[in-house]
């Protein structure tokens, strides 16, 4: 059974970057894709650092961009899950 984590993928990746663990961020996203029955080899994973929204306790946040290697658009539901902040 998969572990339940109350934190979104974006929150976990941002924390990894803040703690100097960004080397493992790509692997984390690949595992996340596998959990959703997606082949990580089909995706280019790009991280964008940006200021955190006003009122946030964090200074920065990391946005995750998925691009399909075959040029097709990323499924809308998958991109929404990646972008989910809460």
Coordinates of C-alpha atoms in Angstrom, one line a residue:
X1 CA 0.0 0.0 0.0
X2 CA 1.3 3.5 -0.9
X3 CA 2.3 5.8 1.9
X4 CA -0.1 8.8 2.4
X5 CA 1.6 12.1 2.6
X6 CA -0.3 15.3 3.5
X7 CA 2.0 17.4 1.4
X8 CA 1.6 18.1 -2.3
X9 CA 4.3 17.2 -4.8
X10 CA 5.1 20.9 -5.2
X11 CA 5.6 21.4 -1.5
X12 CA 7.8 18.4 -1.2
X13 CA 10.0 19.5 -4.2
X14 CA 10.2 23.1 -2.8
X15 CA 11.4 21.7 0.6
X16 CA 14.0 19.5 -1.2
X17 CA 15.4 22.6 -2.9
X18 CA 15.4 24.6 0.3
X19 CA 17.3 21.8 2.1
X20 CA 19.9 21.4 -0.6
X21 CA 18.5 18.1 -1.8
X22 CA 17.5 19.2 -5.3
X23 CA 19.6 16.4 -6.7
X24 CA 16.8 14.0 -5.7
X25 CA 13.9 16.1 -7.0
X26 CA 13.9 14.6 -10.5
X27 CA 13.7 11.1 -9.0
X28 CA 10.9 12.2 -6.7
X29 CA 8.8 13.4 -9.7
X30 CA 9.6 10.2 -11.6
X31 CA 8.3 8.1 -8.7
X32 CA 5.2 10.4 -8.5
X33 CA 4.6 9.7 -12.3
X34 CA 4.9 6.0 -11.8
X35 CA 2.3 6.1 -9.0
X36 CA -0.1 7.6 -11.6
X37 CA 0.7 4.9 -14.1
X38 CA 2.8 7.2 -16.3
X39 CA 6.2 6.3 -17.9
X40 CA 8.7 8.8 -16.6
X41 CA 10.8 8.3 -19.7
X42 CA 8.0 10.0 -21.7
X43 CA 8.5 13.3 -19.9
X44 CA 11.0 16.0 -19.6
X45 CA 10.9 17.4 -16.0
X46 CA 11.8 21.1 -15.6
X47 CA 12.0 23.0 -12.4
X48 CA 11.3 26.8 -12.1
X49 CA 12.3 28.7 -9.0
X50 CA 10.1 31.7 -8.2
X51 CA 9.1 33.8 -5.2
X52 CA 6.5 32.4 -3.0
X53 CA 3.0 33.9 -3.0
X54 CA 2.3 36.7 -0.6
X55 CA 1.3 35.4 2.9
X56 CA 3.3 32.2 2.5
X57 CA 5.8 31.1 5.1
X58 CA 8.3 30.2 2.4
X59 CA 10.6 32.6 0.6
X60 CA 10.5 30.7 -2.7
X61 CA 8.6 27.9 -4.4
X62 CA 9.4 25.5 -7.2
X63 CA 7.1 25.1 -10.1
X64 CA 7.3 21.8 -11.9
X65 CA 6.9 21.7 -15.7
X66 CA 6.2 18.5 -17.5
X67 CA 6.9 18.3 -21.3
X68 CA 6.3 15.2 -23.3
X69 CA 9.3 14.1 -25.2
X70 CA 7.1 13.1 -28.2
X71 CA 5.8 16.7 -28.5
X72 CA 2.2 15.8 -27.6
X73 CA 0.5 17.9 -24.9
X74 CA 0.6 16.7 -21.3
X75 CA -2.7 15.4 -20.1
X76 CA -4.7 18.2 -18.5
X77 CA -5.4 16.2 -15.3
X78 CA -1.8 15.3 -14.9
X79 CA -0.7 18.9 -15.2
X80 CA -3.4 20.0 -12.7
X81 CA -2.1 17.5 -10.2
X82 CA 1.5 18.7 -10.6
X83 CA 0.4 22.3 -10.2
X84 CA -1.8 21.6 -7.1
X85 CA -0.7 23.7 -4.2
X86 CA -3.0 22.4 -1.4

